[in-house]
mmCIF file of C-alpha atoms and ligand atoms in Angstrom:
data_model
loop_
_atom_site.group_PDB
_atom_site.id
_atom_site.type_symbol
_atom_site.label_atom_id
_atom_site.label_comp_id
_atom_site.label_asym_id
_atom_site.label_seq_id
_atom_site.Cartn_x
_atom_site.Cartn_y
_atom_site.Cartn_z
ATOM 1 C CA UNK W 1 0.000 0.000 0.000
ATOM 2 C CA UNK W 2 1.340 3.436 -1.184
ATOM 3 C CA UNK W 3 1.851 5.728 1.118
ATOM 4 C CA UNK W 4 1.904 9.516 -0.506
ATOM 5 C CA UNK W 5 4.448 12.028 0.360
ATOM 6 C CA UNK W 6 3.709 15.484 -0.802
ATOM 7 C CA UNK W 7 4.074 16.216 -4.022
ATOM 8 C CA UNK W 8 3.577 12.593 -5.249
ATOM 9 C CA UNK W 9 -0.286 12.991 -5.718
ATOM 10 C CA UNK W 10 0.025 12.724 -9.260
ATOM 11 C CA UNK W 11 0.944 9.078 -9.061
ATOM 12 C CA UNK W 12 -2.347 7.879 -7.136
ATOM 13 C CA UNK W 13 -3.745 4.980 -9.614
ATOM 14 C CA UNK W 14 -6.203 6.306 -12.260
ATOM 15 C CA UNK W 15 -8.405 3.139 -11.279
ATOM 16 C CA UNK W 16 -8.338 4.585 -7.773
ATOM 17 C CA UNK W 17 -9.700 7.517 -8.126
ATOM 18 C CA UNK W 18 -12.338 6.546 -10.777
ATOM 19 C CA UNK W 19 -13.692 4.021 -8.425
ATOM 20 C CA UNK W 20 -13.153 6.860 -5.536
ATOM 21 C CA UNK W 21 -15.553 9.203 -7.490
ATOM 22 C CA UNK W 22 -18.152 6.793 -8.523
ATOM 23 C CA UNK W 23 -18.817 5.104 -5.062
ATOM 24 C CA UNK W 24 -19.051 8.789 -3.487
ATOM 25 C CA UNK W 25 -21.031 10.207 -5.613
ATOM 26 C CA UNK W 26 -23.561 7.017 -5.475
ATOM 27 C CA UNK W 27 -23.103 7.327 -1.785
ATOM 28 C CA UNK W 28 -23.644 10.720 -1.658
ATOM 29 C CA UNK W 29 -26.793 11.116 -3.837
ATOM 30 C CA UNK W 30 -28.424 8.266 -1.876
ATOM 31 C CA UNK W 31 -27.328 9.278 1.802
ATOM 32 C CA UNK W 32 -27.168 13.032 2.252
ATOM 33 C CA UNK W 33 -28.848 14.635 5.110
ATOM 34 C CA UNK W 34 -32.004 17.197 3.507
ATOM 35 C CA UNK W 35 -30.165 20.635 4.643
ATOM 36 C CA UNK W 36 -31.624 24.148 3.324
ATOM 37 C CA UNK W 37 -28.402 24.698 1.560
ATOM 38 C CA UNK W 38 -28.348 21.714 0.036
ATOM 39 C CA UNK W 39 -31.390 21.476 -2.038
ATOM 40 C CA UNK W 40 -30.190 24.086 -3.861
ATOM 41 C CA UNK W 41 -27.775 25.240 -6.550
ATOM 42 C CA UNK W 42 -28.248 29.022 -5.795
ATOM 43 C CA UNK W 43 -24.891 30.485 -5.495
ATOM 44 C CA UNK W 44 -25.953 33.491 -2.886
ATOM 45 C CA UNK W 45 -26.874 30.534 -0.746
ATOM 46 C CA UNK W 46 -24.363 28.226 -0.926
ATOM 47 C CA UNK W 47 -22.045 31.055 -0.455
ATOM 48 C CA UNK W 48 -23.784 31.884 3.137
ATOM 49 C CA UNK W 49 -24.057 28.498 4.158
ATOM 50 C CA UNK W 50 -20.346 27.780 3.952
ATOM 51 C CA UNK W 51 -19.213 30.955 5.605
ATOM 52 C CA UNK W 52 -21.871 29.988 8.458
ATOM 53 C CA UNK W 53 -20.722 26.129 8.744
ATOM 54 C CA UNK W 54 -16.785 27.414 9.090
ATOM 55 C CA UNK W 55 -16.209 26.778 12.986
ATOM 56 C CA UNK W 56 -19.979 25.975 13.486
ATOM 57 C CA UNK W 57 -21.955 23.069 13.896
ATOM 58 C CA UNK W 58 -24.648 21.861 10.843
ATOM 59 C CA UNK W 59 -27.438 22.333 13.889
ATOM 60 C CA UNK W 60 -27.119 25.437 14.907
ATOM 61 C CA UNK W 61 -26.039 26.841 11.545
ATOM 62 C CA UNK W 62 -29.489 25.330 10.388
ATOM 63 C CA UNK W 63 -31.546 28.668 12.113
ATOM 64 C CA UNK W 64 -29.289 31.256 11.318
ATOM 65 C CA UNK W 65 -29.196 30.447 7.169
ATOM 66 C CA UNK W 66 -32.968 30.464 7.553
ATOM 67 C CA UNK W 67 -32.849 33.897 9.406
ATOM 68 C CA UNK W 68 -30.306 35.644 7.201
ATOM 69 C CA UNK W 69 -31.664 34.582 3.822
ATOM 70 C CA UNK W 70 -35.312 35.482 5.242
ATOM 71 C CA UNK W 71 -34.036 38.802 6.032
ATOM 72 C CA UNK W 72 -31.672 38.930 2.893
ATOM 73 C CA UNK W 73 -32.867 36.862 0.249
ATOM 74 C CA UNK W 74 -30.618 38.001 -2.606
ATOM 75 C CA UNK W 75 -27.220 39.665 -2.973
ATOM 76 C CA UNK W 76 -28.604 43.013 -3.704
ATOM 77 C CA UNK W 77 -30.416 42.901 -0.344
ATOM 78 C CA UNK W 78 -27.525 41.986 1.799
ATOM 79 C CA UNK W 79 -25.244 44.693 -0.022
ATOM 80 C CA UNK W 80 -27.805 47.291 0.599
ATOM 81 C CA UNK W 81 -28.309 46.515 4.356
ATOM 82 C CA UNK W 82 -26.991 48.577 7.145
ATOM 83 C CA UNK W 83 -23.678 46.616 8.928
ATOM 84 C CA UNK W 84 -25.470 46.998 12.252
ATOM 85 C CA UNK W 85 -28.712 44.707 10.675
ATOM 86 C CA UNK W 86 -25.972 41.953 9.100
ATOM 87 C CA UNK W 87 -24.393 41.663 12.299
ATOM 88 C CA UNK W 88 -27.937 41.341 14.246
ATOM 89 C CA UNK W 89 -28.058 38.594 11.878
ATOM 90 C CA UNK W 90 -25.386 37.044 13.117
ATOM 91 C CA UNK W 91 -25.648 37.632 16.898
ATOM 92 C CA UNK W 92 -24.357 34.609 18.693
ATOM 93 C CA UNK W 93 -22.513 32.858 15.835
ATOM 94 C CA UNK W 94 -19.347 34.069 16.860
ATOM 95 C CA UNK W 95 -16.499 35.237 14.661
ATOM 96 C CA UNK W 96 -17.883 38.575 13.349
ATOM 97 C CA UNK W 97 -15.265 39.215 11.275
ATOM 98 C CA UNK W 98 -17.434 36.804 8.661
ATOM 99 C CA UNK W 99 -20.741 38.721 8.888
ATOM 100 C CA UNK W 100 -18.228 41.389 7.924
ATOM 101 C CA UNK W 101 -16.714 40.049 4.677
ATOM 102 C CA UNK W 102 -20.068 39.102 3.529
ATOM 103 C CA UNK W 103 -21.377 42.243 3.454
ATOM 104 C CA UNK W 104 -18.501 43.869 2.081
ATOM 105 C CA UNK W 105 -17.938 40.736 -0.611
ATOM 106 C CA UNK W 106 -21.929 41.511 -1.066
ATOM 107 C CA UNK W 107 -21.014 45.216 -2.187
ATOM 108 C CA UNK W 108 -17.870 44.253 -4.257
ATOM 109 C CA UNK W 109 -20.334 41.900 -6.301
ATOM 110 C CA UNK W 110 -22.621 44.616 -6.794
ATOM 111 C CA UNK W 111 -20.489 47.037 -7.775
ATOM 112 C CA UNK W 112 -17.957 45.091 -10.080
ATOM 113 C CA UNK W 113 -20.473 42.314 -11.322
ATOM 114 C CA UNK W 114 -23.470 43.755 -11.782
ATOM 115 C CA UNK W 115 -25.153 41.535 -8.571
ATOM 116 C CA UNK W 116 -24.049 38.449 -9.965
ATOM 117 C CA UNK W 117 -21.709 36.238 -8.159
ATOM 118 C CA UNK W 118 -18.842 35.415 -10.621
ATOM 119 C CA UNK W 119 -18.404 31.821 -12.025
ATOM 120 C CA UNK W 120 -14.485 31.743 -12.217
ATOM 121 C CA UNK W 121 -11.610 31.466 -9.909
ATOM 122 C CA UNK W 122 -10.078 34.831 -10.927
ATOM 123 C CA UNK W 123 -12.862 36.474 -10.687
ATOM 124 C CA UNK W 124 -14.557 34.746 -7.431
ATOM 125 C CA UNK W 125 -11.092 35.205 -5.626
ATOM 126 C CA UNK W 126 -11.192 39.054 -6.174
ATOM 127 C CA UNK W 127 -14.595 38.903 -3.387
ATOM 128 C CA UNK W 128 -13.466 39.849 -0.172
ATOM 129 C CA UNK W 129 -13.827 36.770 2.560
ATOM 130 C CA UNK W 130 -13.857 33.579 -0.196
ATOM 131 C CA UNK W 131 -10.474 31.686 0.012
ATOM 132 C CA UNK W 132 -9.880 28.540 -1.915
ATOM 133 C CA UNK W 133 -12.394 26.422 0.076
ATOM 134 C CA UNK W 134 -15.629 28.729 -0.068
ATOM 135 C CA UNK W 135 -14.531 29.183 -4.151
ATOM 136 C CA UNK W 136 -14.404 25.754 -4.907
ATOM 137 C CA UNK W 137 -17.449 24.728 -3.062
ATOM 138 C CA UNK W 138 -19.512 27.761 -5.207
ATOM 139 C CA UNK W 139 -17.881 27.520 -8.209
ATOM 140 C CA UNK W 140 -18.681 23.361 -7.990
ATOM 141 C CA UNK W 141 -22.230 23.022 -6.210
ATOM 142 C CA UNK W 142 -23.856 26.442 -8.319
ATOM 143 C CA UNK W 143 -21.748 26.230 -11.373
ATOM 144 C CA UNK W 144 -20.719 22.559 -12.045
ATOM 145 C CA UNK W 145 -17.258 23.290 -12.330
ATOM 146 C CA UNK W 146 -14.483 21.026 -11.416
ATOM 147 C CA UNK W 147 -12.963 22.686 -8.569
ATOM 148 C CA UNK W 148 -11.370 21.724 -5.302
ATOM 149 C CA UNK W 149 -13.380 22.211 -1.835
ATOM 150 C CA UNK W 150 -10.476 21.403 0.709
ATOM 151 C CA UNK W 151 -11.260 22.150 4.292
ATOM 152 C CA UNK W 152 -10.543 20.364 7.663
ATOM 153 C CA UNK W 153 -13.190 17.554 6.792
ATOM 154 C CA UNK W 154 -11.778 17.180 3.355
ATOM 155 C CA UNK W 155 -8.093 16.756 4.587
ATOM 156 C CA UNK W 156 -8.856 14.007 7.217
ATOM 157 C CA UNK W 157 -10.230 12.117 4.023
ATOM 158 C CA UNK W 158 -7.421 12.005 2.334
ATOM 159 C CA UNK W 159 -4.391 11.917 5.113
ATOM 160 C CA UNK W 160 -6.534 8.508 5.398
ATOM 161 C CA UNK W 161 -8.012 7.389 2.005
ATOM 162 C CA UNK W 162 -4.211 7.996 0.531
ATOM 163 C CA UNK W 163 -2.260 7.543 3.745
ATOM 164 C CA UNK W 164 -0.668 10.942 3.861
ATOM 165 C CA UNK W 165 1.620 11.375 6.916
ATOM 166 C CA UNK W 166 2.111 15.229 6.782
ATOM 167 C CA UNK W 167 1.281 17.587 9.256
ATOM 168 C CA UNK W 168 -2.427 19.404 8.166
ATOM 169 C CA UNK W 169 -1.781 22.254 10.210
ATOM 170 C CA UNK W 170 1.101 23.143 7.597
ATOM 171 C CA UNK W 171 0.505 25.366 4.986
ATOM 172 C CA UNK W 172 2.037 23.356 2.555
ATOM 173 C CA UNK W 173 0.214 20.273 3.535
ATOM 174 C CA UNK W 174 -3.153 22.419 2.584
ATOM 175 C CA UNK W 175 -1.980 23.962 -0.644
ATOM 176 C CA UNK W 176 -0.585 20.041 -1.682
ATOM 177 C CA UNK W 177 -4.027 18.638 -0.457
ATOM 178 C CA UNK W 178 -5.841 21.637 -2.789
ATOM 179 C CA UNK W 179 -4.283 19.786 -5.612
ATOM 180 C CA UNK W 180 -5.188 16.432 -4.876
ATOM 181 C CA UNK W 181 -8.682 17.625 -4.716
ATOM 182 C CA UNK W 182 -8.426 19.278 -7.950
ATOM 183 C CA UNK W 183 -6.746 16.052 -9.544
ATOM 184 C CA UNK W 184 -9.284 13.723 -8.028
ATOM 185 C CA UNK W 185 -12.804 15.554 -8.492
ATOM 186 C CA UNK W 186 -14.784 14.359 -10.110
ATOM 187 C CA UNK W 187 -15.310 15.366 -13.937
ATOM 188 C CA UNK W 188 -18.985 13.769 -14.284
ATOM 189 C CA UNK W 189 -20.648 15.844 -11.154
ATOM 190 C CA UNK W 190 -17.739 17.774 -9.181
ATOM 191 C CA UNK W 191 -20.877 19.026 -6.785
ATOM 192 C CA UNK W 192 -21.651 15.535 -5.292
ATOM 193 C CA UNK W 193 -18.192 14.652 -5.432
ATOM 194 C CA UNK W 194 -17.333 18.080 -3.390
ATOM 195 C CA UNK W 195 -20.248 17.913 -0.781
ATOM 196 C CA UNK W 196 -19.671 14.183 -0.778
ATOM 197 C CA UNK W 197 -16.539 14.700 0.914
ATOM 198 C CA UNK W 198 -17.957 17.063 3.182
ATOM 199 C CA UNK W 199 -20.661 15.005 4.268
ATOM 200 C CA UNK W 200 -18.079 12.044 4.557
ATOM 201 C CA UNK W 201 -15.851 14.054 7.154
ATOM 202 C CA UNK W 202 -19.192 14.342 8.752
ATOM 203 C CA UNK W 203 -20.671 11.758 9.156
ATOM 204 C CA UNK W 204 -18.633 8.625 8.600
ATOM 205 C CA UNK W 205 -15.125 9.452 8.715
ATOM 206 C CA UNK W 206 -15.246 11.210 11.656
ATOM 207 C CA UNK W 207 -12.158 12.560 13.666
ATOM 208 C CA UNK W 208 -12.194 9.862 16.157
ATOM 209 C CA UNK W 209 -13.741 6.039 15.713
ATOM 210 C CA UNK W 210 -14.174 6.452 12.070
ATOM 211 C CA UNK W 211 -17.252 4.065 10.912
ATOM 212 C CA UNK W 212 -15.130 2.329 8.255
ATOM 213 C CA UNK W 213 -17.702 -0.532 8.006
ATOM 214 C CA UNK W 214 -20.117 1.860 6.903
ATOM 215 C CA UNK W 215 -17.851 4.035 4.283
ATOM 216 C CA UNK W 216 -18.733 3.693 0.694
ATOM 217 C CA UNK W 217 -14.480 4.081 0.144
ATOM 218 C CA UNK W 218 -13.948 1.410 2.468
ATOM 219 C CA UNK W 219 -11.641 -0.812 -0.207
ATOM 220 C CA UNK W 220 -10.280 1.951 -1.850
ATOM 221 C CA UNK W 221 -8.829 3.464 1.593
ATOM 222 C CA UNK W 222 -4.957 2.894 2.403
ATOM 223 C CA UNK W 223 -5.241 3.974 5.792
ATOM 224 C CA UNK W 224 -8.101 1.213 6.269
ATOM 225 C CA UNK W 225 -5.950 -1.873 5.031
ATOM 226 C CA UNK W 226 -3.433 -0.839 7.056
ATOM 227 C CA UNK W 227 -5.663 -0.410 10.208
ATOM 228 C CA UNK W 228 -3.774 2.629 10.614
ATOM 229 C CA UNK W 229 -6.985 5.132 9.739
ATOM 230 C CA UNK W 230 -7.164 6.603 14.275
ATOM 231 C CA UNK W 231 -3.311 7.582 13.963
ATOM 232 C CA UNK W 232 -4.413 9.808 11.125
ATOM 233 C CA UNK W 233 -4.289 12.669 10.023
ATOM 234 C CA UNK W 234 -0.843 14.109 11.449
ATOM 235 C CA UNK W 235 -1.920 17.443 13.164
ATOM 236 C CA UNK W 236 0.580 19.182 15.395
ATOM 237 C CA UNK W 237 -0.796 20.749 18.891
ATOM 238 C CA UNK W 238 -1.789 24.438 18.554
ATOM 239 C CA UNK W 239 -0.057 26.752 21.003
ATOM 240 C CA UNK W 240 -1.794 26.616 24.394
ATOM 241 C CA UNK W 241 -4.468 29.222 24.706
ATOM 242 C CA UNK W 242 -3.682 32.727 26.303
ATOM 243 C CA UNK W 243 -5.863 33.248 29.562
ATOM 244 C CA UNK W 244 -6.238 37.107 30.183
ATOM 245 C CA UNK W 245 -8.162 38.284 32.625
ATOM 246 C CA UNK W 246 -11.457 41.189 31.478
ATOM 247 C CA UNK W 247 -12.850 43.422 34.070
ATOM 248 C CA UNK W 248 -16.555 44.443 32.774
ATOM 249 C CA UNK W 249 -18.112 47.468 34.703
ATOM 250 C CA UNK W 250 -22.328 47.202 34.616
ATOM 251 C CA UNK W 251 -22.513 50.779 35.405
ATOM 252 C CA UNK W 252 -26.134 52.553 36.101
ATOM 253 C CA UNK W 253 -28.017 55.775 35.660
ATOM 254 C CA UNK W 254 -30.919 55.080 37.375
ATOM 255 C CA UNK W 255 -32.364 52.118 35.517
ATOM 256 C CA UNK W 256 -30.152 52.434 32.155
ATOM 257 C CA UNK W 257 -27.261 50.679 31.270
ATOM 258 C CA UNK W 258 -24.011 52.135 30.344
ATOM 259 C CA UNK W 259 -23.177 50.213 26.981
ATOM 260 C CA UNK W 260 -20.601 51.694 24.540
ATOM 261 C CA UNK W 261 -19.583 50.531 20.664
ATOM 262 C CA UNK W 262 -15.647 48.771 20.893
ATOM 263 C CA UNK W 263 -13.011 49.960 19.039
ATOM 264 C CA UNK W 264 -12.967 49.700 15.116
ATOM 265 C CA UNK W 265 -9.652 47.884 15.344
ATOM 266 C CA UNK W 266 -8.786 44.594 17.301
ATOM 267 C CA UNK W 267 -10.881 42.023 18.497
ATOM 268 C CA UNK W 268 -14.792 42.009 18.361
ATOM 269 C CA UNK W 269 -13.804 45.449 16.716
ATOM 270 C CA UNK W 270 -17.083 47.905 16.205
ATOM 271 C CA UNK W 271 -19.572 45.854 18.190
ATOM 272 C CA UNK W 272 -21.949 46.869 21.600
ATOM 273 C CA UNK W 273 -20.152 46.043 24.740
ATOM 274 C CA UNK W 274 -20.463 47.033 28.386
ATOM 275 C CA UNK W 275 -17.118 48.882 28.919
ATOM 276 C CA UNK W 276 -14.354 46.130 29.519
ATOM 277 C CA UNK W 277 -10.736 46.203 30.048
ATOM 278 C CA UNK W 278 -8.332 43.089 29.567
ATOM 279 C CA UNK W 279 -5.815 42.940 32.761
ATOM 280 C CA UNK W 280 -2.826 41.074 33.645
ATOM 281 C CA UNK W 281 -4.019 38.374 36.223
ATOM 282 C CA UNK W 282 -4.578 39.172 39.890
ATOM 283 C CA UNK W 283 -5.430 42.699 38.835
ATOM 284 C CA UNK W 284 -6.880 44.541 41.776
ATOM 285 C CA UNK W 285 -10.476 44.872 42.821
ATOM 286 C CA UNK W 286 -12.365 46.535 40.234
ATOM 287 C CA UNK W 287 -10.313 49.550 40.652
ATOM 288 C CA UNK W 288 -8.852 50.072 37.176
ATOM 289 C CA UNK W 289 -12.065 49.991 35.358
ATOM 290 C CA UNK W 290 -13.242 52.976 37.720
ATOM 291 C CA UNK W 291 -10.464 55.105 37.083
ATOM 292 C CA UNK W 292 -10.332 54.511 33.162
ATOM 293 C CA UNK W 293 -14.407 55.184 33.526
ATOM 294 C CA UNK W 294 -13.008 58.881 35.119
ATOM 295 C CA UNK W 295 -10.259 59.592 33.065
ATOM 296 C CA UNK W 296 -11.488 58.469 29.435
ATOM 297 C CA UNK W 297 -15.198 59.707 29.969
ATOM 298 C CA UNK W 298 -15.772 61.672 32.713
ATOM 299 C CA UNK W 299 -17.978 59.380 34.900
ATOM 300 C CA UNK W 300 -17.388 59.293 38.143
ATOM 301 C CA UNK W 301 -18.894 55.951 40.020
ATOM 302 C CA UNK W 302 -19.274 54.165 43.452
ATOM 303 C CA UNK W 303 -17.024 51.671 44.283
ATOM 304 C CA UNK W 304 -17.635 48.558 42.004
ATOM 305 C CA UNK W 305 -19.060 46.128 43.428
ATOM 306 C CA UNK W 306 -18.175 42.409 42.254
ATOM 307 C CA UNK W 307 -20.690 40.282 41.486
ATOM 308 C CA UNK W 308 -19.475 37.345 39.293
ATOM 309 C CA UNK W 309 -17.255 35.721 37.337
ATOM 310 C CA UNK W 310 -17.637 33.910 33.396
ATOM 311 C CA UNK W 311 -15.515 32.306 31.158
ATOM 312 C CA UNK W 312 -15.315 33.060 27.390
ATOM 313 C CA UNK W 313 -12.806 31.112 24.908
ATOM 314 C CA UNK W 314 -12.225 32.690 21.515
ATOM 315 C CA UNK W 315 -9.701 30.397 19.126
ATOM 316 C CA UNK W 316 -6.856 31.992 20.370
ATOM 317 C CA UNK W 317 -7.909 33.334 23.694
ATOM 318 C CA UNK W 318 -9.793 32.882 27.183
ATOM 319 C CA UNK W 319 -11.657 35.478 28.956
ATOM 320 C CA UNK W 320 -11.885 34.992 32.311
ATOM 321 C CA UNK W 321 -14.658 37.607 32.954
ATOM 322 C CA UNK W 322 -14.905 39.694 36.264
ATOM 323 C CA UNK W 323 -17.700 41.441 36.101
ATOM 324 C CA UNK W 324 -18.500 44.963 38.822
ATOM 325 C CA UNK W 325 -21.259 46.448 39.432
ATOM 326 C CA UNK W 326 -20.898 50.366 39.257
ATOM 327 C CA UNK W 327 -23.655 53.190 40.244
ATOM 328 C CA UNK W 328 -22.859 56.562 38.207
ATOM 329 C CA UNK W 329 -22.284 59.636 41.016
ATOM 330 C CA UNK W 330 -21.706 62.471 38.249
ATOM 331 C CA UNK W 331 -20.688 62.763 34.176
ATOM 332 C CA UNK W 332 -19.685 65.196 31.747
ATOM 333 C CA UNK W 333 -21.703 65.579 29.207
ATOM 334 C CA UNK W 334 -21.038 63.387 26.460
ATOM 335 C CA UNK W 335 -21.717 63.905 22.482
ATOM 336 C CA UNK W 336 -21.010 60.612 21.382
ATOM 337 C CA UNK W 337 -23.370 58.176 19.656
ATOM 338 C CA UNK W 338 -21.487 55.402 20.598
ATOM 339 C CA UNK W 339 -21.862 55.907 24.044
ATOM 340 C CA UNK W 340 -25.563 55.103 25.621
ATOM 341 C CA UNK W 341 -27.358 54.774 28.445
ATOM 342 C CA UNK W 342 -30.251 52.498 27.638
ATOM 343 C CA UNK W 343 -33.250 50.243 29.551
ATOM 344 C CA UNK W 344 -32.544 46.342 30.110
ATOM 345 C CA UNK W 345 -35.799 45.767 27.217
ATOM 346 C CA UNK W 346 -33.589 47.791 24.518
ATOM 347 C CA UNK W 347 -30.801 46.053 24.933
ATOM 348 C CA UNK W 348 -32.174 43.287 21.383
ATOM 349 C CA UNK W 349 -31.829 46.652 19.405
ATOM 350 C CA UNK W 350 -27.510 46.409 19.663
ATOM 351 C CA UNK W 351 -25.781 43.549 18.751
ATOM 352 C CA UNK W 352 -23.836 41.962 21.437
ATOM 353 C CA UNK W 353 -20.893 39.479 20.847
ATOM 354 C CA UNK W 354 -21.538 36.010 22.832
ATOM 355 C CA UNK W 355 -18.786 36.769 25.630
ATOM 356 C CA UNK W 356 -21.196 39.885 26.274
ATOM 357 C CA UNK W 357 -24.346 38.420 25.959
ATOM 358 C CA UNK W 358 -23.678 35.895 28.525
ATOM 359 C CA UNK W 359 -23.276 38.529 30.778
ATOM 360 C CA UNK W 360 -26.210 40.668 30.003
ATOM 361 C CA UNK W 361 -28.420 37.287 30.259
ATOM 362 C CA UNK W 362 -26.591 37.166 33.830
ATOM 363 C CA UNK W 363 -27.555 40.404 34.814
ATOM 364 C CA UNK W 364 -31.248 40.387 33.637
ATOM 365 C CA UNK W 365 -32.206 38.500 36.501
ATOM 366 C CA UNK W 366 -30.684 41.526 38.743
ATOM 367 C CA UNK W 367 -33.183 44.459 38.750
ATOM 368 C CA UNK W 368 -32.330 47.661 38.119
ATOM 369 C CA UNK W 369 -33.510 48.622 41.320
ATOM 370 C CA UNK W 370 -31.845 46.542 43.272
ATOM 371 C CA UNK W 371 -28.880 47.783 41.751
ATOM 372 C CA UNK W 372 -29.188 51.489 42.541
ATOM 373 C CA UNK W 373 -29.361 50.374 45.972
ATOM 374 C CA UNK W 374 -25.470 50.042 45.826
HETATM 375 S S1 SF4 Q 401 -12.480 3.575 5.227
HETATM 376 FE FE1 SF4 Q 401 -12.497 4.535 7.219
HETATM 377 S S2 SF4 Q 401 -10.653 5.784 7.320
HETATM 378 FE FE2 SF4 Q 401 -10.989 5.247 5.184
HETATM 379 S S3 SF4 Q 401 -12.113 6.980 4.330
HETATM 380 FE FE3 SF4 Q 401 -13.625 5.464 4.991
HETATM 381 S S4 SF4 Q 401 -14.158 6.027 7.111
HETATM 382 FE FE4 SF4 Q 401 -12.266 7.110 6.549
#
């Protein structure tokens, strides 16, 4: 059994990969799970469906595409929209930065393709937010072309089905396992073969215990005759995740909330937030958030009071959330629109990134009142 090195994908057996694309695509048209996305060949939606499904789970992508294409059934729609709707949209799906390329890709479509997503690589790669995956799974499931649709999924396959011992996390490994799925696809119906391989990674050749006995590749698979298929694929550890430590102030005027709109650069960049500061651990009691309250905008507040703590893990990072409770003694006056005070029913009108959200849910069950009593 061969085992492929990079580089040496050209030399996987013709009869392989014929036999590779006819069992998958039988397998595929006979087995697929009914998703919205799926019953379709309408570009717009295939191309919101796979930015969804990156780092999110088929179920609870499932209400969101509904939601969004409901809202903004056509290109034009979401190009027009105001950023603050798109990312209401997307309000508890996590990585923003998505919502955000989809609007802007939206525009660029609009503007330089006359509303029309384009049906080439060139062009398709010119639309801000679709790498090589999201391209090849348009350009093959709306437009019937034979393009590669490599993601995470899609590289387990074939670190197993051609016994490929490089590390996935590589670059290199990636741009190598691009080509093997552009030299394998297949020519007859590259859009089964493509979501075939998706829905393989899925559901049958799954990261751990893969279901071999039920895999329609099962005696074209190298890693299978080997019994080597749980040792694969190769990926090295990630660096461990930073812990930093984010002191959130829940500061009130009476019965409204202080909320204010984060920075336009850095992370969660331009969304609602309660104001938050990240701290080196064992920062001090809730003082720092007090003074930067005083110094940046004028507010002088009680003593904070702390009332929990959360947890929040982005890829790279984990919140460990402190969260004060401050009552407002005296402010400057203020003319800035991204500052509010607002009432615990308005706060649906903002969008809120999950870490914040959990807190506000937190703090709903705290009344107002109860709060001024500090
Ligand atoms: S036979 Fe097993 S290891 Fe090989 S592709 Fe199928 S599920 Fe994956």
């Amino acid at each position: 059994m061969t085992c492929y090195t990079l580089g040496a994908w050209k030399n996987i057996n013709k009869i392989k990969i014929e036999n590779i694309q006819k069992h998958l695509n039988l397998w595929y048209e006979k087995n697929h799970r009914k998703l919205p996305w799926r019953e379709t060949n309408n570009p717009y939606y295939i191309w919101i469906s796979e930015v969804m499904l990156q780092q999110t789970r088929v179920d609870t992508v499932i209400p969101y595409f509904l939601n969004f294409i409901n809202k903004f059934p056509n290109i034009e729609s979401l190009a027009y929209a105001h950023e603050e709707e798109v990312l209401k949209m997307w309000e508890g799906l996590g990585y923003y930065s998505r919502a955000k390329n989809l609007h802007r890709g939206a525009k660029v479509i609009v503007e330089d393709f006359n509303g029309n997503m384009p049906d080439t690589l060139e062009e398709i790669k010119k639309i801000p937010g679709i790498g090589p995956y999201t391209a090849g799974a348009i350009l093959s499931i709306a437009y019937g072309k034979r393009a590669a649709a490599v993601d995470g999924n899609v590289m387990r396959v074939f670190s197993r089905l051609f016994y490929i011992k490089e590390d996935i996390a590589e670059s290199k490994t990636r741009k190598e396992m691009e080509k093997i799925g552009g030299h394998v696809v297949s020519p007859q119906n590259p859009s089964f073969f493509n979501q075939g391989l998706m829905e393989l990674g899925a559901l049958i050749c799954t990261p751990t215990s893969p279901k071999c006995i039920a895999c329609p590749l099962f005696l074209e698979c190298s890693a299978k005759s080997l019994g080597v298929q749980e040792t694969l694929p190769i990926k090295k550890k990630k660096p461990k995740v930073k812990t930093v430590e984010v002191e959130m102030a829940i500061v009130y005027k009476k019965k409204k909330l202080l909320i204010m709109k984060r920075s336009t650069q850095g992370l969660l960049a331009n969304l609602w937030a309660v104001p938050a500061t990240e701290r080196e651990l064992n920062f001090e009691n809730g003082k720092s958030i007090r003074l930067e309250l005083e110094e940046n905008y004028g507010m002088k507040v009680t003593e904070g009071k702390f009332q929990f703590e959360k947890k929040h893990i982005f890829t790279h990072l984990k919140w460990k959330m402190k969260i004060y409770f401050f009552k407002l003694i005296e402010e400057s006056p203020i003319d800035d629109p991204e500052i509010k005070w607002i009432l615990h029913d308005e706060i649906e009108k903002y969008v809120f990134p999950t870490a914040f959200m959990k807190i506000l849910k937190e703090i709903e069950s705290i009344k107002a009142d109860e709060v001024c009593k500090l």
